[in-house]
XYZ file of C-alpha atoms in Angstrom:
643
model
C 91.629 96.784 89.859
C 94.335 96.538 87.255
C 97.131 99.050 86.888
C 95.411 100.371 83.778
C 92.126 100.937 85.630
C 94.002 102.554 88.530
C 95.756 104.904 86.124
C 92.393 105.890 84.655
C 90.920 106.687 88.064
C 93.908 108.355 89.710
C 94.937 111.061 87.266
C 98.395 112.300 88.373
C 97.625 115.846 89.502
C 100.014 118.719 90.025
C 97.977 120.165 92.834
C 95.435 118.284 96.013
C 74.431 127.618 101.919
C 74.687 130.869 100.196
C 77.688 133.124 100.269
C 78.067 134.584 103.726
C 79.306 137.898 102.368
C 76.866 140.640 101.499
C 77.046 142.813 98.413
C 76.001 145.819 100.469
C 78.965 145.629 102.849
C 81.966 147.916 102.361
C 84.823 145.596 101.506
C 87.405 148.192 100.661
C 89.078 149.133 97.427
C 88.631 145.742 95.780
C 84.849 145.906 95.450
C 83.321 147.397 92.304
C 85.855 150.205 91.998
C 86.272 150.297 88.230
C 83.032 150.822 86.283
C 84.934 150.102 83.028
C 85.850 146.586 84.096
C 83.768 143.528 83.334
C 83.589 142.467 86.979
C 80.193 141.430 88.326
C 79.579 140.480 91.948
C 76.850 138.049 92.970
C 76.008 135.351 95.499
C 78.338 132.358 95.650
C 77.043 129.276 93.821
C 78.278 126.902 96.528
C 78.048 126.455 100.279
C 80.378 128.755 102.173
C 81.444 127.444 105.612
C 79.783 129.109 108.590
C 81.631 132.175 109.797
C 83.484 132.717 106.514
C 82.916 136.119 104.901
C 83.178 135.553 101.164
C 82.144 137.546 98.119
C 81.909 135.967 94.667
C 82.065 137.400 91.185
C 82.912 136.907 87.541
C 85.268 138.626 85.099
C 85.050 138.520 81.320
C 88.376 138.228 79.492
C 89.402 137.562 75.871
C 89.194 133.894 74.928
C 92.102 134.280 72.516
C 94.843 136.442 73.984
C 96.200 136.985 70.468
C 92.818 138.428 69.414
C 91.572 140.638 72.278
C 88.661 141.916 70.185
C 87.352 138.388 69.547
C 85.090 136.326 71.773
C 85.167 136.348 75.575
C 85.119 133.744 78.312
C 84.023 134.140 81.922
C 86.258 133.613 84.950
C 84.706 132.830 88.329
C 86.431 134.119 91.453
C 85.813 134.676 95.130
C 87.307 136.961 97.760
C 87.589 135.646 101.321
C 87.575 138.575 103.726
C 90.062 138.228 106.560
C 88.966 139.345 110.015
C 92.509 140.486 110.889
C 92.431 143.734 112.922
C 95.467 145.065 111.027
C 94.510 143.926 107.548
C 97.268 144.190 104.953
C 96.296 145.963 101.727
C 97.860 143.315 99.495
C 95.830 140.086 99.317
C 97.005 136.595 98.466
C 95.693 134.929 95.299
C 95.464 131.135 95.358
C 96.584 129.234 92.246
C 95.355 125.648 92.220
C 97.122 122.675 90.732
C 96.168 120.026 88.249
C 96.240 121.714 85.847
C 92.461 121.685 85.730
C 91.619 121.568 89.428
C 88.788 123.786 90.622
C 89.488 126.245 93.417
C 85.967 127.398 94.252
C 84.292 123.985 94.214
C 86.655 122.856 96.991
C 85.544 125.633 99.354
C 82.770 123.650 101.107
C 84.973 120.737 102.177
C 88.514 122.061 101.802
C 88.397 125.569 103.223
C 89.904 124.815 106.649
C 92.911 122.925 105.309
C 93.578 124.622 101.974
C 92.494 128.241 102.242
C 92.014 129.388 105.841
C 95.778 129.269 106.639
C 96.319 132.061 104.091
C 93.783 134.462 105.658
C 95.543 135.350 108.904
C 96.544 138.875 107.853
C 95.198 139.256 104.325
C 92.179 138.765 102.141
C 92.384 135.712 99.900
C 91.389 135.722 96.226
C 90.253 132.361 94.862
C 90.182 131.989 91.085
C 88.887 129.168 88.946
C 91.421 129.335 86.119
C 90.064 129.471 82.571
C 88.371 126.208 81.671
C 88.058 124.948 85.265
C 85.425 124.755 87.967
C 82.751 127.437 87.759
C 84.486 129.429 85.020
C 82.784 129.224 81.629
C 83.178 127.369 79.444
C 84.209 124.453 81.629
C 86.505 121.921 79.992
C 85.426 119.155 82.353
C 85.107 115.769 80.658
C 82.087 114.125 82.270
C 82.277 111.469 79.582
C 85.678 110.376 80.862
C 84.824 110.617 84.562
C 81.638 108.582 84.196
C 83.387 105.973 82.073
C 86.379 105.671 84.427
C 84.215 105.277 87.532
C 81.902 102.898 85.697
C 84.846 100.677 84.777
C 85.257 99.648 88.424
C 84.311 96.005 88.788
C 83.542 95.756 85.077
C 85.933 92.907 84.361
C 87.134 94.623 81.181
C 90.485 93.576 79.748
C 93.411 96.000 79.564
C 92.802 96.407 75.842
C 89.132 97.206 76.410
C 90.020 99.670 79.169
C 92.511 101.467 76.945
C 90.061 101.680 74.046
C 87.277 102.872 76.321
C 89.440 105.594 77.826
C 90.414 107.001 74.449
C 86.828 106.789 73.198
C 85.611 108.749 76.224
C 88.253 111.434 75.706
C 87.379 111.629 72.011
C 83.709 112.150 72.888
C 84.647 114.925 75.300
C 86.912 116.600 72.745
C 84.254 116.437 70.059
C 81.561 117.901 72.333
C 83.754 120.785 73.480
C 84.912 121.529 69.929
C 81.300 121.535 68.746
C 80.563 124.062 71.511
C 83.191 126.372 70.037
C 86.116 125.665 72.375
C 89.532 126.396 70.864
C 91.863 124.259 72.980
C 94.863 126.411 72.035
C 93.334 129.214 74.144
C 93.863 127.258 77.374
C 97.444 127.482 78.600
C 99.597 129.047 81.293
C 100.405 132.206 79.342
C 96.712 132.939 78.841
C 95.946 132.209 82.503
C 98.788 134.499 83.615
C 97.252 137.290 81.529
C 93.901 136.522 83.182
C 95.525 137.019 86.569
C 96.817 140.441 85.587
C 93.387 141.449 84.249
C 91.768 140.346 87.509
C 94.258 142.297 89.639
C 93.621 145.457 87.630
C 89.853 144.968 87.580
C 89.774 144.533 91.366
C 91.947 147.651 91.744
C 94.738 146.039 93.734
C 98.031 147.897 93.397
C 99.865 144.678 94.184
C 99.182 141.224 95.513
C 100.952 138.025 96.528
C 100.772 134.730 94.651
C 100.450 131.365 96.378
C 100.784 128.483 93.940
C 100.644 124.808 94.774
C 101.891 122.139 92.359
C 100.897 123.164 88.804
C 99.880 126.479 90.385
C 103.601 127.097 90.918
C 104.134 126.740 87.159
C 101.399 129.321 86.555
C 102.938 131.606 89.185
C 106.310 131.415 87.404
C 104.595 132.295 84.116
C 103.057 135.357 85.778
C 106.439 136.330 87.245
C 107.920 136.217 83.743
C 105.082 137.855 81.796
C 103.459 140.250 84.298
C 105.900 140.992 87.143
C 104.460 144.425 87.944
C 101.934 144.145 90.711
C 103.369 140.926 92.165
C 104.678 141.767 95.623
C 105.842 138.254 96.578
C 105.342 134.607 95.647
C 105.017 131.346 97.599
C 105.749 128.229 95.535
C 104.534 125.118 97.367
C 105.698 121.876 95.707
C 107.359 123.558 92.772
C 107.004 122.477 89.139
C 109.873 124.014 87.096
C 109.075 125.405 83.678
C 112.032 123.459 82.251
C 111.132 120.124 83.869
C 110.362 117.063 81.749
C 107.289 116.007 83.699
C 106.330 112.787 81.934
C 109.907 111.616 81.486
C 110.780 112.285 85.118
C 107.526 111.068 86.674
C 108.479 107.361 87.173
C 111.814 108.229 88.772
C 110.223 110.866 90.994
C 107.611 108.379 92.176
C 110.132 105.637 92.916
C 112.344 108.127 94.777
C 109.436 109.029 97.089
C 108.609 105.366 97.720
C 112.234 104.650 98.565
C 112.209 107.662 100.925
C 109.156 106.225 102.728
C 110.815 102.822 103.084
C 114.017 104.458 104.368
C 112.044 106.563 106.862
C 110.488 103.389 108.248
C 113.840 101.591 108.356
C 115.370 104.505 110.284
C 112.554 104.452 112.865
C 113.184 101.706 115.441
C 109.495 101.064 116.149
C 108.582 101.005 112.457
C 111.541 98.834 111.518
C 110.593 96.336 114.223
C 106.895 96.227 113.365
C 107.367 96.314 109.577
C 110.849 94.936 108.801
C 112.253 95.414 105.290
C 109.176 97.264 104.095
C 110.735 97.827 100.680
C 111.097 94.097 100.050
C 107.581 93.467 101.392
C 106.179 95.962 98.906
C 108.188 94.726 95.921
C 107.271 91.108 96.627
C 103.604 92.059 96.960
C 103.640 93.936 93.637
C 105.099 90.875 91.900
C 102.652 88.527 93.629
C 99.599 90.606 92.695
C 100.740 91.025 89.104
C 100.962 87.240 88.891
C 97.619 86.679 90.644
C 95.392 89.720 91.336
C 93.532 89.655 94.646
C 89.827 90.375 95.218
C 89.154 93.786 96.768
C 86.098 95.770 97.773
C 86.290 99.460 96.835
C 84.008 101.696 98.901
C 82.835 104.916 97.247
C 83.579 107.678 99.765
C 80.570 109.766 98.682
C 77.796 107.178 98.385
C 79.130 104.315 100.504
C 78.506 102.005 97.534
C 80.677 98.878 97.564
C 82.176 97.605 94.306
C 83.912 94.229 94.084
C 87.016 94.314 91.914
C 90.513 92.882 91.647
C 93.826 94.488 92.623
C 96.972 93.779 90.663
C 100.522 94.876 91.435
C 100.550 97.870 89.106
C 97.371 99.168 90.748
C 99.072 98.774 94.148
C 101.931 100.940 92.842
C 99.370 103.544 91.769
C 97.747 103.387 95.190
C 101.036 104.066 96.997
C 101.982 106.810 94.543
C 98.675 108.589 95.140
C 98.781 108.024 98.922
C 102.161 109.733 99.222
C 100.531 113.006 98.171
C 98.871 113.088 101.618
C 101.176 113.769 104.549
C 98.466 112.637 106.964
C 98.434 109.150 105.391
C 102.183 108.586 105.765
C 101.975 107.128 109.320
C 99.467 104.506 108.113
C 101.232 103.290 104.972
C 103.648 100.724 106.470
C 100.735 99.075 108.280
C 98.518 99.159 105.169
C 101.249 97.594 102.999
C 102.042 94.911 105.573
C 98.358 94.074 106.053
C 97.939 93.732 102.292
C 100.903 91.348 102.161
C 98.949 89.184 104.627
C 95.829 89.303 102.451
C 93.965 92.147 104.199
C 92.983 94.810 101.644
C 90.220 96.620 103.548
C 92.146 99.867 104.104
C 93.287 99.970 100.478
C 89.695 99.549 99.309
C 88.606 102.443 101.500
C 91.411 104.712 100.357
C 90.895 103.889 96.685
C 87.304 105.034 97.159
C 88.513 108.426 98.369
C 91.283 108.839 95.799
C 88.855 108.593 92.895
C 87.032 111.682 94.217
C 89.690 113.924 92.681
C 87.998 113.363 89.319
C 84.960 115.302 90.567
C 86.996 118.508 90.842
C 89.190 118.088 87.785
C 88.599 119.535 84.303
C 90.429 116.862 82.314
C 89.925 118.778 79.075
C 91.719 121.827 80.478
C 94.502 119.686 81.916
C 95.127 118.104 78.532
C 94.966 121.459 76.729
C 97.621 122.934 79.019
C 99.917 119.919 79.146
C 99.706 119.126 75.437
C 100.454 122.769 74.626
C 103.444 123.409 76.890
C 104.755 120.108 78.271
C 104.170 117.266 75.822
C 105.203 119.404 72.862
C 108.764 119.536 74.249
C 109.078 115.793 74.955
C 109.232 112.577 72.965
C 107.302 109.357 73.206
C 110.518 107.326 73.017
C 112.203 109.197 75.884
C 109.149 108.850 78.131
C 108.853 105.115 77.458
C 112.595 104.623 78.010
C 112.504 106.518 81.310
C 109.647 104.325 82.545
C 111.599 101.200 81.533
C 114.463 102.385 83.746
C 112.123 101.995 86.737
C 110.502 98.564 86.320
C 108.755 98.620 89.695
C 106.533 101.527 88.609
C 106.681 101.135 84.818
C 103.493 99.109 84.520
C 101.433 101.740 86.317
C 102.741 104.803 84.505
C 102.606 103.207 81.075
C 99.025 101.988 81.550
C 97.075 105.255 81.483
C 96.329 107.862 78.835
C 97.734 110.770 80.859
C 100.747 109.467 82.808
C 103.105 107.808 80.300
C 103.833 107.607 76.615
C 100.090 107.297 75.976
C 99.791 111.043 76.551
C 101.298 111.566 73.083
C 98.408 109.671 71.490
C 95.918 111.911 73.298
C 97.753 115.098 72.389
C 97.946 114.119 68.721
C 94.205 114.769 68.517
C 93.675 117.427 71.203
C 94.362 120.449 68.967
C 96.073 122.401 71.747
C 98.830 123.911 69.626
C 102.453 124.226 70.688
C 103.943 126.812 73.017
C 106.956 128.881 72.081
C 110.374 127.801 73.319
C 110.253 130.172 76.316
C 107.593 127.958 77.924
C 110.305 125.327 78.419
C 112.917 127.706 79.821
C 113.847 128.531 83.398
C 112.216 131.581 84.956
C 114.536 134.227 86.362
C 113.179 136.919 88.658
C 114.046 139.172 91.585
C 110.531 139.008 93.064
C 110.848 137.741 96.668
C 109.880 134.065 96.599
C 109.439 131.373 99.239
C 109.873 127.821 97.901
C 108.453 124.964 100.008
C 109.114 121.246 99.432
C 108.225 117.918 101.073
C 110.771 115.123 101.190
C 108.155 112.414 100.427
C 106.463 114.290 97.578
C 105.906 111.733 94.779
C 105.229 114.165 91.918
C 107.251 117.366 92.568
C 110.445 116.256 94.343
C 112.557 118.542 96.548
C 115.212 118.885 93.843
C 112.613 120.585 91.655
C 112.147 123.207 94.368
C 115.906 123.717 94.530
C 115.998 123.885 90.726
C 113.411 126.685 90.659
C 115.061 128.605 93.507
C 118.446 128.675 91.741
C 117.237 131.226 89.194
C 115.302 133.435 91.617
C 117.702 135.933 93.144
C 115.463 136.653 96.158
C 114.351 133.069 96.894
C 114.261 131.245 100.213
C 114.059 127.435 100.056
C 112.605 125.339 102.901
C 112.327 121.529 102.891
C 110.004 119.693 105.296
C 110.635 116.166 106.590
C 108.024 113.387 106.510
C 105.940 115.527 104.138
C 104.115 114.705 100.929
C 102.650 117.024 98.302
C 101.833 120.465 99.678
C 103.701 121.701 102.760
C 101.274 124.464 103.718
C 98.226 122.169 104.083
C 100.389 119.717 106.041
C 102.076 121.720 108.795
C 101.360 124.669 111.073
C 105.107 125.229 110.848
C 104.807 125.881 107.096
C 101.876 128.218 107.705
C 103.907 130.252 110.196
C 106.888 130.466 107.860
C 104.635 131.622 105.014
C 102.964 134.248 107.223
C 106.344 135.652 108.297
C 107.494 135.730 104.694
C 104.346 137.484 103.447
C 104.697 140.116 106.153
C 108.347 140.779 105.274
C 109.168 139.232 101.871
C 112.667 140.667 101.679
C 113.752 139.055 104.939
C 114.598 135.382 105.345
C 111.877 133.819 107.524
C 112.712 131.932 110.701
C 112.580 128.186 109.994
C 113.521 126.692 113.345
C 110.158 124.942 113.639
C 111.121 122.604 110.795
C 113.578 120.846 113.134
C 110.740 120.294 115.613
C 108.504 118.365 113.186
C 108.105 114.959 114.794
C 108.569 111.701 112.947
C 105.319 109.912 112.086
C 103.811 107.623 114.706
C 104.022 104.436 112.643
C 102.895 102.205 115.537
C 100.208 102.640 118.222
C 102.863 102.996 120.933
C 103.997 106.282 119.395
C 100.546 107.897 119.222
C 99.813 110.806 121.523
C 96.740 112.905 120.694
C 95.791 115.842 122.891
C 92.224 117.092 123.251
C 91.199 120.745 123.218
C 87.856 122.419 124.074
C 85.389 123.570 121.429
C 82.016 125.281 121.529
C 79.815 125.535 118.452
C 76.499 127.346 118.115
C 76.067 125.698 114.728
C 76.410 122.210 116.234
C 74.662 123.272 119.450
C 77.396 121.365 121.278
C 80.424 121.987 123.464
C 83.107 119.464 124.265
C 86.591 118.301 123.317
C 88.123 117.749 119.873
C 91.486 116.266 118.821
C 94.331 118.755 118.571
C 95.771 119.056 115.093
C 92.879 117.296 113.348
C 91.157 119.278 110.591
C 87.437 120.052 110.798
C 86.482 118.815 107.329
C 82.802 119.669 107.844
C 81.063 121.029 110.947
C 81.303 118.417 113.659
C 83.718 116.110 111.817
C 87.444 116.249 112.558
C 89.892 114.252 110.419
C 93.474 113.164 110.962
C 93.380 111.369 107.610
C 90.914 109.462 105.440
C 91.407 106.553 107.854
C 90.847 108.416 111.136
C 87.999 110.780 112.002
C 85.845 111.904 114.923
C 82.214 112.986 114.530
C 80.281 114.864 117.227
C 76.800 115.950 116.200
C 73.166 116.280 117.191
C 70.891 114.457 114.744
C 67.288 115.675 115.125
C 64.366 113.524 114.038
C 66.411 110.308 113.826
C 66.282 107.293 116.121
C 69.209 105.267 117.392
C 67.985 102.236 115.435
C 68.011 104.244 112.196
C 71.590 105.379 112.810
C 72.698 101.839 113.639
C 71.076 100.473 110.496
C 72.779 103.130 108.326
C 76.200 102.458 109.829
C 75.792 98.699 109.396
C 74.843 99.176 105.746
C 77.818 101.451 105.100
C 80.217 98.955 106.633
C 78.577 96.037 104.857
C 77.885 93.970 107.960
C 74.851 91.720 108.157
C 75.023 91.400 111.921
C 72.856 93.816 113.981
C 74.827 96.270 116.076
C 74.380 95.705 119.792
C 75.764 97.760 122.701
C 79.093 96.716 124.151
C 78.754 98.980 127.164
C 77.138 101.988 128.764
C 78.611 105.248 130.022
C 76.827 107.803 132.210
C 78.072 111.387 132.104
C 76.702 114.686 133.359
C 75.022 115.222 129.987
C 73.411 111.824 129.324
C 73.548 108.055 129.535
C 75.306 106.736 126.448
C 75.051 103.368 124.697
C 78.464 102.325 123.370
C 79.061 100.289 120.206
C 82.111 98.923 118.403
C 82.385 97.287 114.997
C 85.423 96.229 112.968
C 84.794 95.809 109.245
C 86.462 96.607 105.902
C 89.729 97.575 107.543
C 87.985 100.059 109.855
C 87.279 100.098 113.554
C 84.272 102.196 114.555
C 83.507 103.240 118.138
C 80.113 104.924 118.486
C 78.168 106.443 121.362
C 74.470 107.366 121.173
C 72.310 109.217 123.687
C 69.084 111.198 123.669
C 69.578 114.955 124.001
C 67.207 117.897 124.325
C 67.309 118.628 120.580
C 67.689 115.129 119.162
C 69.959 112.133 119.134
C 73.535 112.925 120.189
C 76.223 111.028 118.286
C 79.931 110.569 118.913
C 81.709 108.339 116.380
C 85.393 107.516 116.096
C 86.610 105.752 112.953
C 90.198 104.543 112.743
C 92.356 101.590 111.765
C 92.028 98.458 113.926
C 95.616 98.630 115.183
C 95.072 102.166 116.507
C 91.552 101.625 117.824
C 92.412 100.994 121.475
C 94.793 103.947 121.730
C 92.397 106.305 119.938
C 89.520 105.063 122.084
C 91.353 105.980 125.288
C 92.879 109.241 124.047
C 90.022 110.561 121.881
C 86.705 108.710 121.962
C 86.089 108.333 125.707
C 87.274 111.880 126.598
C 84.984 113.251 123.867
C 81.954 111.329 125.154
C 82.622 112.347 128.744
C 82.994 116.045 127.848
C 80.204 116.602 125.309
C 77.374 118.906 126.395
C 74.331 120.227 124.502
C 74.196 124.029 124.501
C 70.386 124.267 124.618
């Protein structure tokens, strides 16, 4: 994978069954109050997690805010009903990043980490901003996504990759234009007006805005244009209206990388295990740019393996993208050091997960917004010069159509118009605002949060250590601070928990995972799960993309079928054979272990009353023994079928 291909796949984002609600239930003042509005409620068009009460709907708004009597577009939204006994009347509305990222399409797999923390005391309104997700028209560019993913392992030259990327974007632009899309209609000012229309249509007197990444830029636009009805605002990983995104991006990325290397150097265990990590990384980038290494990228959705090559610029892109995820930070020194020794298995796995962001991203909307209100205030020469000031990352940022000076070529033909000068000016407001920042954030650095807070007279700024992009999804501490703030926006929240955030466990000796009981009627199982790990889907808890625990009953499947599937996914030709046996009160388990593609998998299988019982721990090889003792064996010993 060259730096150019990596830049195509990892678009720098300013982010990260039927509906269980029933139309007949009384959901309070928000439901179908105003017969004059264009709000329609219906079933959700996506799987809503079990136990989540959610109602979905659409709202028609003017396509062109300068011509309200012209055509209309349709916004898709959902309302998550909190089960709080003392429900506050003012909900929170979630503003996704990107721009272009869907909010609703992430509900099935992202609810627990992204949305549930905001439902403790309030309902949560989820909106697919105009042009994104389930809103119509969608400005998704399937042409670009399919081409970018198809370029993996293609062997195309940098020149061919660049030409192919622009051709795919041109095809997308032409299709959308032929469908009647006016790209100048898709910008932050229009989306802020959409928010106000939705608040009025749902009959909320006031609500609270939570914006993450680009969503903070949209929140600031709403604070400037439509302050009435906004009770308070949480800006998580702030993007200032007056920032020069593309010019500052290389420096912001290199700052975050340097912060990671310094964090490791300041940690005795990390410094001993991975000495001079900065030099290791720089030397590896130079080595791979001189002679790219073979790598196997594993598609996280299909398990398909694609053989490719990794050059130094692509490695820079990998680290840049990985620093978004706080949960990956403890693994990065090990991953970099392993790569320097020729072991690229973990990078191949993570690259296969990082490309998934394209599935939830409307590239056409992202370009419309950024060309309209960001690129129009910058210059190609300044962006190229800023990248040249940071040679370590220059090759990566200058290799893609949406991360360096190439963005100007795209915008020249995107027909998005140019925003007025106010779009590039600081936002001043007295609306109570909580600003959250992570010290390892590679795209929206802490100084941007401080920059935004300076012009908000009622702002509280909180910075979190060892944290990437998005504080709220990363820490219970951030969730508690946000809850306190939302309950009393005019009062500075208590932030003492920030000092208690532990440094990452960079080495196995520092790992300590507690186990806590769970009981699930949906899984028909009871047992123990890892504390602090997120339940990504029922029966699967994740620490990161590299570490997960699965506990499930699989009816109608034999142990041999499961073993064959796992072997195929890991690409091993050797049959899996038991390495031990464990008898518990529930069953007699066959134990398996396999190490492949930078992963260590411990698996236990046993027959249960309703089908095959499965416990599977996946982690990095260096952590396998510790995780086996602290997580896998306690889980196997505790699991019980409920039937």
